[in-house]
CSV table of C-alpha atoms in Angstrom, one decimal:
chain,number,residue,atom,x,y,z
A,942,MET,CA,17.2,-41.1,22.7
A,943,THR,CA,14.0,-39.5,21.9
A,944,ARG,CA,14.0,-36.9,19.4
A,945,ARG,CA,13.0,-33.3,21.2
A,946,PRO,CA,10.5,-30.9,18.3
A,947,LYS,CA,11.8,-27.8,17.7
A,948,ALA,CA,10.3,-24.5,18.9
A,949,ILE,CA,8.9,-22.3,16.4
A,950,ALA,CA,9.0,-18.9,18.2
A,951,PRO,CA,13.3,-19.0,17.8
A,952,LEU,CA,12.7,-20.0,14.1
A,953,VAL,CA,10.2,-17.2,13.8
A,954,GLU,CA,12.7,-14.7,14.9
A,955,ALA,CA,15.5,-16.4,12.6
A,956,PHE,CA,13.2,-16.3,9.4
A,957,ALA,CA,12.7,-12.1,10.6
A,958,ALA,CA,16.3,-11.9,10.7
A,959,ASP,CA,16.4,-13.3,7.0
A,960,LEU,CA,14.0,-10.9,5.8
A,961,GLU,CA,15.6,-8.2,7.1
A,962,THR,CA,18.7,-9.0,4.8
A,963,ARG,CA,16.0,-8.4,1.6
A,964,ASN,CA,15.8,-4.7,1.3
A,965,LEU,CA,12.0,-4.9,2.4
A,966,SER,CA,10.1,-1.9,4.1
A,967,PRO,CA,9.5,-1.7,7.3
A,968,HIS,CA,5.8,-2.0,7.2
A,969,THR,CA,5.7,-4.9,5.2
A,970,LEU,CA,8.3,-6.5,8.3
A,971,ALA,CA,6.0,-5.1,10.5
A,972,ALA,CA,3.5,-7.4,8.6
A,973,TYR,CA,5.0,-10.3,8.6
A,974,ARG,CA,5.6,-10.4,12.2
A,975,ARG,CA,2.0,-9.9,12.9
A,976,ASP,CA,0.7,-12.5,11.2
A,977,LEU,CA,3.5,-15.0,11.9
A,978,ALA,CA,3.1,-14.1,16.0
A,979,GLN,CA,-1.6,-14.7,14.8
A,980,PHE,CA,-0.3,-17.9,13.8
A,981,GLN,CA,2.0,-19.1,16.8
A,982,ARG,CA,-1.0,-18.1,19.0
A,983,PHE,CA,-3.2,-20.0,17.1
A,984,LEU,CA,-0.8,-23.1,16.9
A,985,ARG,CA,-0.6,-22.7,20.6
A,986,ASP,CA,-4.4,-23.1,21.3
A,987,LEU,CA,-4.3,-25.9,19.0
A,988,ALA,CA,-1.5,-27.3,21.3
A,989,ARG,CA,-3.7,-26.4,24.2
A,990,ASP,CA,-1.2,-24.1,25.6
A,991,GLU,CA,1.6,-25.8,25.3
A,992,GLU,CA,4.5,-24.0,23.1
A,993,PRO,CA,4.4,-25.0,19.7
A,994,THR,CA,6.7,-26.8,17.6
A,995,LEU,CA,7.6,-27.6,14.0
A,996,ASP,CA,5.5,-31.0,15.3
A,997,HIS,CA,2.4,-28.5,15.1
A,998,LEU,CA,2.8,-26.9,11.8
A,999,THR,CA,1.1,-29.2,9.4
A,1000,PRO,CA,-0.9,-28.9,6.1
A,1001,ARG,CA,-4.1,-29.5,8.4
A,1002,ALA,CA,-3.2,-26.5,10.9
A,1003,VAL,CA,-2.5,-24.1,8.1
A,1004,ARG,CA,-5.8,-25.0,6.4
A,1005,ARG,CA,-7.7,-25.0,10.0
A,1006,PHE,CA,-5.9,-21.3,11.1
A,1007,VAL,CA,-7.7,-20.2,7.1
A,1008,ALA,CA,-10.9,-21.3,7.9
A,1009,SER,CA,-11.0,-19.9,11.6
A,1010,LEU,CA,-9.9,-16.2,9.5
A,1011,ALA,CA,-12.7,-16.7,7.5
A,1012,ALA,CA,-15.0,-17.9,10.4
A,1013,SER,CA,-14.1,-14.7,12.1
A,1014,ARG,CA,-15.0,-12.7,9.2
A,1015,PHE,CA,-11.8,-11.4,8.2
A,1016,ALA,CA,-11.2,-9.8,4.3
A,1017,ARG,CA,-10.4,-12.1,1.9
A,1018,ARG,CA,-7.1,-9.8,1.2
A,1019,SER,CA,-5.8,-9.9,5.1
A,1020,VAL,CA,-6.6,-14.1,4.8
A,1021,ARG,CA,-4.1,-13.8,1.7
A,1022,ARG,CA,-1.4,-12.0,3.2
A,1023,LYS,CA,-1.5,-13.7,6.4
A,1024,LEU,CA,-0.7,-17.4,4.0
A,1025,ALA,CA,1.8,-15.7,2.4
A,1026,ALA,CA,3.8,-15.2,5.5
A,1027,ILE,CA,3.1,-18.4,6.6
A,1028,LYS,CA,4.2,-20.2,3.0
A,1029,SER,CA,7.5,-17.5,3.0
A,1030,PHE,CA,7.9,-19.1,6.2
A,1031,ALA,CA,7.8,-22.9,5.1
A,1032,ARG,CA,9.5,-21.9,2.0
A,1033,TYR,CA,12.4,-20.9,4.7
A,1034,LEU,CA,11.9,-24.4,6.8
A,1035,THR,CA,12.4,-26.2,4.3
A,1036,SER,CA,15.5,-24.0,2.8
A,1037,GLU,CA,17.3,-24.3,5.9
A,1038,GLY,CA,16.4,-28.1,6.2
A,1039,LEU,CA,14.1,-28.0,9.0
A,1040,VAL,CA,11.3,-29.7,7.7
A,1041,ALA,CA,11.4,-32.6,5.0
A,1042,THR,CA,8.2,-31.3,3.2
A,1043,ASN,CA,6.8,-27.8,2.9
A,1044,PRO,CA,3.4,-28.1,4.5
A,1045,THR,CA,1.8,-25.4,2.8
A,1046,ALA,CA,2.5,-26.7,-0.9
A,1047,GLY,CA,-0.3,-26.8,-2.9
A,1048,LEU,CA,-2.5,-24.8,-0.1
A,1049,PRO,CA,-4.5,-22.2,-2.6
A,1050,GLY,CA,-5.6,-18.7,-0.7
A,1051,PRO,CA,-8.8,-17.5,-1.4
A,1052,LYS,CA,-9.8,-15.4,-4.3
A,1053,LEU,CA,-10.1,-11.4,-4.6
A,1054,GLU,CA,-13.4,-10.2,-5.3
A,1055,LYS,CA,-12.9,-7.9,-8.1
A,1056,ARG,CA,-13.0,-4.1,-7.0
A,1057,LEU,CA,-12.4,-1.3,-8.9
A,1058,PRO,CA,-10.5,1.4,-7.3
A,1059,VAL,CA,-12.4,4.7,-5.8
A,1060,PHE,CA,-11.2,8.0,-7.6
A,1061,LEU,CA,-12.3,11.3,-8.2
A,1062,SER,CA,-14.1,12.8,-11.5
A,1063,THR,CA,-12.5,15.4,-13.5
A,1064,ARG,CA,-15.2,17.7,-11.6
A,1065,GLU,CA,-15.1,16.6,-8.3
A,1066,THR,CA,-11.3,17.3,-9.3
A,1067,GLU,CA,-11.5,20.5,-10.3
A,1068,ARG,CA,-13.5,21.9,-6.9
A,1069,LEU,CA,-11.1,20.0,-4.7
A,1070,PHE,CA,-8.2,22.3,-6.6
A,1071,ASP,CA,-10.0,25.5,-7.1
A,1072,ALA,CA,-11.0,26.3,-3.6
A,1073,ALA,CA,-8.3,28.5,-2.6
A,1074,PRO,CA,-5.7,27.4,-0.1
A,1075,GLY,CA,-5.6,28.9,3.5
A,1076,ASP,CA,-3.1,30.9,4.8
A,1077,THR,CA,-1.8,29.3,7.4
A,1078,ALA,CA,1.3,27.2,7.7
A,1079,ALA,CA,-0.5,24.2,7.9
A,1080,ALA,CA,-3.1,25.5,5.2
A,1081,VAL,CA,-0.6,25.6,3.0
A,1082,ARG,CA,1.2,22.2,3.3
A,1083,ASP,CA,-2.1,20.3,3.4
A,1084,ARG,CA,-2.1,21.8,-0.4
A,1085,ALA,CA,0.7,21.0,-0.9
A,1086,VAL,CA,0.1,17.5,0.1
A,1087,LEU,CA,-3.0,17.5,-2.2
A,1088,GLU,CA,-1.0,19.0,-4.7
A,1089,LEU,CA,1.7,16.4,-5.1
A,1090,PHE,CA,-0.5,13.2,-4.6
A,1091,TYR,CA,-2.5,14.4,-7.7
A,1092,SER,CA,0.1,15.5,-9.7
A,1093,THR,CA,2.8,12.1,-9.5
A,1094,GLY,CA,0.3,9.4,-8.0
A,1095,ILE,CA,3.3,8.6,-5.3
A,1096,ARG,CA,2.3,6.2,-2.2
A,1097,LEU,CA,1.5,7.8,0.9
A,1098,SER,CA,5.1,6.3,2.4
A,1099,GLU,CA,7.0,8.2,-0.8
A,1100,LEU,CA,5.4,11.3,0.6
A,1101,THR,CA,5.9,11.5,4.0
A,1102,GLY,CA,9.5,10.2,3.4
A,1103,LEU,CA,10.3,12.7,0.7
A,1104,ARG,CA,13.6,15.0,1.9
A,1105,VAL,CA,14.0,18.9,0.5
A,1106,GLY,CA,16.8,17.4,-1.3
A,1107,ASP,CA,14.6,15.0,-3.4
A,1108,PHE,CA,13.6,17.8,-5.1
A,1109,ASP,CA,14.2,19.2,-8.5
A,1110,PHE,CA,12.4,22.2,-9.4
A,1111,ALA,CA,14.3,23.0,-11.8
A,1112,SER,CA,13.4,20.0,-14.2
A,1113,ARG,CA,10.6,19.6,-12.0
A,1114,THR,CA,11.2,15.9,-10.6
A,1115,VAL,CA,11.2,13.7,-7.6
A,1116,ARG,CA,13.3,11.4,-6.5
A,1117,VAL,CA,11.4,8.7,-4.2
A,1118,MET,CA,12.0,5.9,-2.2
A,1119,GLY,CA,9.4,3.1,-3.2
A,1120,LYS,CA,8.6,-0.6,-2.3
A,1121,GLY,CA,11.6,-2.8,-1.5
A,1122,ARG,CA,13.8,0.4,-1.5
A,1123,ARG,CA,13.7,1.3,-5.4
A,1124,GLU,CA,14.3,4.2,-6.2
A,1125,ARG,CA,12.3,6.3,-9.6
A,1126,VAL,CA,12.4,9.5,-10.3
A,1127,VAL,CA,8.7,11.3,-10.6
A,1128,PRO,CA,7.9,14.6,-12.7
A,1129,PHE,CA,5.5,16.8,-10.9
A,1130,GLY,CA,3.6,19.7,-12.9
A,1131,ARG,CA,3.7,23.4,-12.3
A,1132,ALA,CA,0.9,23.7,-10.1
A,1133,ALA,CA,2.4,21.0,-7.4
A,1134,GLY,CA,5.7,22.6,-8.0
A,1135,ASP,CA,4.1,26.2,-6.6
A,1136,ALA,CA,2.7,24.6,-3.8
A,1137,VAL,CA,6.3,22.9,-2.3
A,1138,LYS,CA,7.6,25.3,-2.8
A,1139,ARG,CA,5.5,28.2,-1.2
A,1140,HIS,CA,5.0,25.7,1.8
A,1141,ILE,CA,9.1,24.9,2.3
A,1142,ALA,CA,9.2,28.8,2.0
A,1143,ALA,CA,6.5,28.6,4.8
A,1144,SER,CA,8.5,26.8,7.2
A,1145,GLY,CA,11.4,28.5,7.6
A,1146,PRO,CA,14.8,27.4,7.0
A,1147,ALA,CA,15.6,24.2,6.0
A,1148,SER,CA,18.5,21.7,5.3
A,1149,ARG,CA,19.0,19.1,2.1
A,1150,ARG,CA,18.2,16.5,5.0
A,1151,ASN,CA,15.2,18.0,6.3
A,1152,ALA,CA,11.8,16.2,5.8
A,1153,VAL,CA,9.3,17.7,3.5
A,1154,PHE,CA,6.2,17.4,5.4
A,1155,THR,CA,6.2,18.2,9.6
A,1156,GLY,CA,4.0,18.8,12.2
A,1157,ARG,CA,4.0,21.5,14.7
A,1158,LYS,CA,6.5,20.1,16.4
A,1159,GLY,CA,9.1,19.8,13.5
A,1160,ASP,CA,8.7,16.0,13.0
A,1161,ARG,CA,7.7,14.1,10.1
A,1162,LEU,CA,4.8,14.5,9.4
A,1163,SER,CA,3.1,11.0,10.7
A,1164,GLY,CA,1.3,8.5,7.7
A,1165,ARG,CA,-2.0,8.5,9.8
A,1166,THR,CA,-2.0,12.5,10.0
A,1167,VAL,CA,-1.4,12.7,6.3
A,1168,GLN,CA,-4.5,10.3,5.9
A,1169,ARG,CA,-6.8,12.7,8.1
A,1170,ILE,CA,-5.5,15.7,5.9
A,1171,VAL,CA,-6.5,14.0,2.7
A,1172,ALA,CA,-9.8,12.2,4.3
A,1173,ARG,CA,-10.9,15.9,5.5
A,1174,GLU,CA,-10.3,17.5,2.2
A,1175,LEU,CA,-11.8,14.8,0.0
A,1176,ALA,CA,-15.0,14.4,1.8
A,1177,LYS,CA,-16.0,18.3,0.8
A,1178,VAL,CA,-16.0,16.9,-2.5
A,1179,SER,CA,-16.8,12.9,-3.1
A,1180,GLU,CA,-19.5,11.7,-0.9
A,1181,ALA,CA,-17.6,8.2,-1.5
A,1182,ARG,CA,-16.4,6.1,1.1
A,1183,HIS,CA,-12.7,5.1,2.5
A,1184,LEU,CA,-11.4,8.4,1.0
A,1185,SER,CA,-8.0,8.1,1.5
A,1186,PRO,CA,-4.0,9.2,-0.2
A,1187,HIS,CA,-4.6,6.2,-2.5
A,1188,VAL,CA,-7.8,7.7,-3.9
A,1189,LEU,CA,-5.4,10.4,-5.6
A,1190,ARG,CA,-3.5,7.6,-6.5
A,1191,HIS,CA,-5.8,5.8,-8.3
A,1192,THR,CA,-7.0,9.2,-9.6
A,1193,PHE,CA,-3.9,10.2,-11.0
A,1194,ALA,CA,-3.5,6.9,-12.9
A,1195,THR,CA,-7.1,7.0,-13.9
A,1196,HIS,CA,-7.1,10.8,-15.3
A,1197,MET,CA,-3.8,9.8,-16.9
A,1198,LEU,CA,-5.2,6.7,-19.0
A,1199,ASN,CA,-8.3,9.2,-19.7
A,1200,ALA,CA,-5.9,11.1,-21.5
A,1201,GLY,CA,-4.2,8.6,-23.5
A,1202,ALA,CA,-1.3,7.8,-21.6
A,1203,ASP,CA,0.4,4.7,-22.1
A,1204,LEU,CA,-0.2,1.8,-19.5
A,1205,ARG,CA,3.5,0.7,-19.4
A,1206,ALA,CA,4.7,4.6,-18.7
A,1207,VAL,CA,1.8,5.0,-16.0
A,1208,GLN,CA,3.3,1.5,-14.9
A,1209,GLU,CA,6.8,3.8,-14.4
A,1210,LEU,CA,4.9,6.6,-12.5
A,1211,LEU,CA,3.4,4.6,-10.2
A,1212,GLY,CA,5.9,2.5,-9.3
A,1213,HIS,CA,4.8,-0.8,-9.7
A,1214,ALA,CA,6.8,-4.0,-10.6
A,1215,SER,CA,4.4,-5.5,-12.1
A,1216,LEU,CA,2.2,-4.4,-15.5
A,1217,SER,CA,-0.8,-7.0,-14.5
A,1218,SER,CA,-0.9,-4.4,-11.2
A,1219,THR,CA,-1.6,-1.0,-13.6
A,1220,GLN,CA,-3.8,-3.0,-15.7
A,1221,ILE,CA,-6.7,-2.7,-13.1
A,1222,TYR,CA,-6.8,1.2,-14.2
A,1223,THR,CA,-7.9,0.0,-17.6
A,1224,HIS,CA,-11.4,-1.7,-16.5
A,1225,VAL,CA,-11.9,1.7,-15.2
A,1226,THR,CA,-11.4,3.8,-18.5
A,1227,THR,CA,-13.2,0.7,-20.2
A,1228,GLU,CA,-16.3,1.1,-17.5
A,1229,ARG,CA,-15.9,4.9,-18.8
A,1230,LEU,CA,-16.2,4.0,-22.7
A,1231,LYS,CA,-19.2,1.7,-21.8
A,1232,GLU,CA,-20.9,4.3,-19.9
A,1233,VAL,CA,-20.8,6.7,-22.3
A,1234,TYR,CA,-21.6,4.2,-25.4
A,1235,ARG,CA,-24.6,3.6,-23.2
A,1236,ARG,CA,-25.9,6.9,-23.4
A,1237,SER,CA,-24.9,8.1,-26.4
A,1238,HIS,CA,-26.0,4.8,-29.0
A,1239,PRO,CA,-29.5,5.6,-30.2
A,1240,ARG,CA,-29.5,1.2,-30.1
A,1241,ALA,CA,-27.4,0.9,-26.9
């Protein structure tokens, strides 16, 4: 009796269901689904519009997919992420005994170009917060968003997920839910605390379950809306491209290290699982020191 190869589509669904048990964020799960759906479309083209099966999942097919992404000018970071999704799927198939050997074993991803993070200078940060906030509810909310990002270094998803009950204004700390649903407590400064309290007061009565940052209809503020708010305000003080909430996260970390903060303390504040993720900011401070040296030393 002829062996009938297994179709890939239902196996991807089973893999996605397995991922949902691992405490991954909805954003990460959605990215896995998108990347694997793209890979399935590529395999379908290779199979001449037939439904791709495990027989089509070969090392050569994976290499051709990666090459096609590069030819389409996908960023190296995107290519690495898509390849990581395929590798994770292949490991799942191997662990379930569905393939004899892992078709992605030993397949390297493209090397990432080392880019220093964009951050605001001290002067730009002063200009950002020296400007008086408006009196409208939206202006008060937007100032609270900016103050909190810079004071804590939290991520966009962590800010939009905040509830009123997450704040302890007496101790000036806020509880945030980070990547992998890892919870941490982050301190914030007086200016940020005052801005958030003013925003909450301007928003009207709120229960401890309410979202802190909301739109006109009272629903939780979307990440895209927060991105627009931050980009608009940062454009007033910076000429850098790609102004986003992450610029304020980078600014927080860089200013902390420039002021002498311990690298591991900054790692904890940022919620990085690995110290290597935080070490990029040491490159920033090194570049700053080199520039000071070049400008100051007579024989530089």
